[in-house]
CSV table of C-alpha atoms in Angstrom, one decimal:
chain,number,residue,atom,x,y,z
A,1,MET,CA,-29.2,-32.1,-25.4
A,2,SER,CA,-28.6,-33.2,-21.8
A,3,LYS,CA,-28.2,-31.0,-18.8
A,4,LEU,CA,-26.6,-32.0,-15.5
A,5,PHE,CA,-27.8,-30.3,-12.4
A,6,VAL,CA,-26.0,-30.8,-9.0
A,7,ASP,CA,-26.1,-29.1,-5.6
A,8,GLU,CA,-22.6,-30.1,-4.6
A,9,ILE,CA,-19.4,-31.7,-6.0
A,10,GLN,CA,-17.2,-33.6,-3.6
A,11,PRO,CA,-13.7,-34.6,-4.2
A,12,LYS,CA,-13.2,-38.5,-4.4
A,13,THR,CA,-10.6,-38.4,-1.6
A,14,THR,CA,-10.6,-37.0,2.0
A,15,GLY,CA,-9.1,-33.4,2.0
A,16,GLY,CA,-9.1,-33.2,-1.8
A,17,VAL,CA,-10.2,-30.2,-3.8
A,18,VAL,CA,-12.3,-30.1,-6.7
A,19,GLY,CA,-10.3,-27.7,-9.1
A,20,ILE,CA,-12.0,-26.3,-12.1
A,21,LYS,CA,-9.5,-24.6,-14.5
A,22,GLY,CA,-10.0,-20.8,-14.3
A,23,HIS,CA,-12.2,-20.9,-11.2
A,24,VAL,CA,-11.4,-19.4,-7.8
A,25,LEU,CA,-10.7,-22.3,-5.4
A,26,GLN,CA,-10.1,-20.2,-2.2
A,27,VAL,CA,-9.6,-16.6,-1.1
A,28,VAL,CA,-7.5,-15.3,1.7
A,29,PRO,CA,-7.9,-11.6,2.6
A,30,MET,CA,-5.7,-9.5,4.9
A,31,ILE,CA,-6.1,-6.0,6.1
A,32,LYS,CA,-3.4,-3.9,7.6
A,33,THR,CA,-5.1,-1.2,9.7
A,34,ASP,CA,-2.0,-0.1,12.0
A,35,THR,CA,0.7,2.3,10.9
A,36,PHE,CA,4.3,1.4,10.1
A,37,ILE,CA,7.2,3.9,10.3
A,38,THR,CA,10.9,3.5,9.6
A,39,ASN,CA,13.8,6.0,9.3
A,40,ASP,CA,16.8,6.1,7.2
A,41,SER,CA,16.1,2.7,5.7
A,42,THR,CA,18.3,2.6,2.4
A,43,SER,CA,18.0,-1.3,2.5
A,44,PHE,CA,14.8,-3.1,1.9
A,45,ILE,CA,13.1,-4.0,5.2
A,46,ASP,CA,9.9,-6.0,5.9
A,47,ILE,CA,6.8,-3.9,6.6
A,48,THR,CA,5.7,-5.3,9.8
A,49,GLY,CA,2.2,-7.1,9.9
A,50,PHE,CA,1.9,-6.7,6.0
A,51,THR,CA,2.1,-10.5,5.0
A,52,CYS,CA,-0.5,-12.9,3.8
A,53,SER,CA,-0.2,-16.8,3.6
A,54,ILE,CA,-2.0,-19.4,1.5
A,55,THR,CA,-1.7,-23.0,0.9
A,56,PRO,CA,-2.4,-24.0,-2.8
A,57,SER,CA,-4.4,-27.2,-3.4
A,58,SER,CA,-2.4,-28.1,-6.4
A,59,THR,CA,1.1,-27.5,-8.0
A,60,SER,CA,-0.6,-26.1,-11.1
A,61,SER,CA,-2.6,-23.5,-9.3
A,62,LYS,CA,-2.0,-19.8,-9.9
A,63,ILE,CA,-2.3,-17.2,-7.1
A,64,LEU,CA,-3.8,-13.9,-7.9
A,65,ILE,CA,-2.4,-11.3,-5.7
A,66,MET,CA,-4.2,-8.0,-5.4
A,67,SER,CA,-3.0,-5.4,-3.0
A,68,THR,CA,-3.4,-1.7,-2.2
A,69,ILE,CA,-0.7,0.2,-0.3
A,70,ASN,CA,-1.2,3.7,1.3
A,71,GLY,CA,1.7,5.6,2.5
A,72,SER,CA,4.1,8.5,2.2
A,73,GLN,CA,7.7,9.6,3.0
A,74,SER,CA,9.1,12.5,4.9
A,75,VAL,CA,10.0,15.6,2.8
A,76,GLY,CA,13.7,14.7,3.3
A,77,ALA,CA,13.3,11.2,1.7
A,78,ASN,CA,13.5,11.2,-2.1
A,79,ARG,CA,11.4,8.3,-3.0
A,80,THR,CA,9.8,5.3,-1.3
A,81,VAL,CA,10.1,2.0,-3.2
A,82,LEU,CA,8.3,-1.2,-2.4
A,83,LYS,CA,8.8,-4.8,-3.6
A,84,LEU,CA,6.6,-7.8,-3.1
A,85,LEU,CA,8.1,-11.1,-2.0
A,86,ARG,CA,6.9,-14.7,-2.2
A,87,ASP,CA,8.5,-16.3,0.8
A,88,ASN,CA,11.9,-14.7,0.5
A,89,SER,CA,12.0,-14.4,-3.4
A,90,ASP,CA,11.2,-11.1,-5.2
A,91,ILE,CA,8.3,-11.2,-7.7
A,92,MET,CA,7.2,-8.6,-10.2
A,93,LEU,CA,10.4,-6.7,-10.7
A,94,SER,CA,11.7,-5.3,-14.0
A,95,ALA,CA,13.3,-7.8,-16.2
A,96,THR,CA,16.6,-5.8,-16.2
A,97,GLY,CA,18.1,-3.2,-13.9
A,98,GLN,CA,20.3,-1.5,-16.6
A,99,GLY,CA,23.0,0.2,-14.7
A,100,ASN,CA,22.2,1.5,-11.2
A,101,ARG,CA,18.5,1.7,-11.7
A,102,GLU,CA,16.3,0.4,-8.8
A,103,LEU,CA,14.3,-2.7,-9.2
A,104,ALA,CA,11.0,-2.6,-7.4
A,105,THR,CA,7.3,-3.5,-7.6
A,106,CYS,CA,5.8,0.0,-7.1
A,107,GLY,CA,6.7,3.2,-5.2
A,108,LEU,CA,4.8,5.7,-3.0
A,109,ASN,CA,5.9,9.3,-3.7
A,110,SER,CA,4.2,12.0,-2.0
A,111,SER,CA,5.6,15.5,-2.4
A,112,HIS,CA,4.0,17.1,0.7
A,113,ALA,CA,4.0,16.1,4.4
A,114,ASP,CA,0.3,16.0,4.5
A,115,LEU,CA,-0.3,13.8,1.6
A,116,ILE,CA,-0.8,10.1,1.0
A,117,ALA,CA,0.2,8.1,-2.1
A,118,THR,CA,-1.6,4.8,-3.2
A,119,SER,CA,-0.3,2.1,-5.2
A,120,HIS,CA,-2.5,-0.8,-6.4
A,121,VAL,CA,-0.9,-4.1,-7.6
A,122,SER,CA,-2.2,-7.1,-9.2
A,123,ILE,CA,0.0,-10.0,-10.0
A,124,LEU,CA,-0.7,-13.7,-11.2
A,125,ASP,CA,1.9,-15.7,-9.6
A,126,SER,CA,2.8,-19.4,-10.1
A,127,PRO,CA,4.3,-20.8,-7.0
A,128,SER,CA,4.3,-24.4,-8.1
A,129,THR,CA,3.8,-26.0,-4.7
A,130,THR,CA,1.2,-27.3,-2.3
A,131,SER,CA,3.1,-26.0,0.7
A,132,GLN,CA,2.2,-22.8,2.3
A,133,VAL,CA,3.5,-19.6,0.7
A,134,THR,CA,3.6,-16.2,2.2
A,135,TYR,CA,3.4,-13.0,0.4
A,136,LYS,CA,5.0,-9.9,2.1
A,137,TRP,CA,5.9,-6.2,1.3
A,138,GLN,CA,9.2,-4.6,1.9
A,139,GLY,CA,10.2,-1.0,1.5
A,140,ARG,CA,12.9,1.5,1.6
A,141,ILE,CA,13.9,5.0,0.8
A,142,THR,CA,16.1,5.4,-2.3
A,143,ALA,CA,18.1,8.6,-1.4
A,144,GLY,CA,18.2,11.4,1.2
A,145,SER,CA,17.4,10.7,4.7
A,146,GLY,CA,14.1,10.6,6.6
A,147,TYR,CA,11.2,8.2,7.1
A,148,PHE,CA,8.6,6.2,5.2
A,149,TYR,CA,5.2,5.5,6.4
A,150,ILE,CA,2.5,3.1,5.7
A,151,ASN,CA,-1.2,4.0,6.3
A,152,ARG,CA,-0.4,7.6,7.4
A,153,SER,CA,1.2,10.8,6.2
A,154,GLN,CA,4.3,12.4,7.7
A,155,ASN,CA,2.0,14.9,9.5
A,156,ASP,CA,-0.2,12.8,11.9
A,157,THR,CA,-1.2,15.2,14.5
A,158,ASP,CA,-4.4,13.9,16.3
A,159,ASN,CA,-6.3,17.2,15.7
A,160,GLY,CA,-9.0,16.2,13.2
A,161,THR,CA,-6.9,17.4,10.2
A,162,TYR,CA,-5.1,14.4,9.1
A,163,THR,CA,-6.4,11.0,7.9
A,164,ARG,CA,-5.1,7.4,8.5
A,165,PHE,CA,-5.7,4.6,6.0
A,166,ALA,CA,-5.7,1.0,5.6
A,167,SER,CA,-3.9,-1.3,3.2
A,168,ASN,CA,-4.6,-4.9,2.2
A,169,ILE,CA,-3.6,-8.0,0.3
A,170,ILE,CA,-6.1,-10.5,-1.2
A,171,LEU,CA,-4.9,-13.8,-2.4
A,172,MET,CA,-7.0,-16.1,-4.7
A,173,GLU,CA,-6.2,-19.4,-5.7
A,174,ILE,CA,-7.0,-20.0,-9.4
A,175,GLY,CA,-7.5,-23.5,-10.6
A,176,ALA,CA,-5.3,-24.4,-13.7
């Protein structure tokens, strides 16, 4: 039986990428450390600074998106729902809305002004392009009035009692 040992594999063209099916070709991390606050948003709005971009090396590549979102809403807001978009297109929503049901990727529902809710999301996307794609989070409250917050709770007094968090997006190009 023969074995092939190499120290490095180079693509045969300048700027090319050696893609091996099922292997990670590149990783792009993003960490959101600041807070975000909005009020009475019953329409989805972009969460400022919560985006991450990647340029796939092949149209057949998949993008594995892993994200952790920490946040809360004010007691007057019923629920906070979030959705993930590739450029301006929704991804990972329910197949059907059935009536007036909300379509979203995940939610952050904390029942107390001092609490944080956390959502973890993993999605394998097929953008089918070699152009840069941008993934971003949007959010809204579904009923009532009030605020939703990212990386903090409703109560956020600087007195040593409350905690702030970070949220992230990690993009991995997977060879296909």
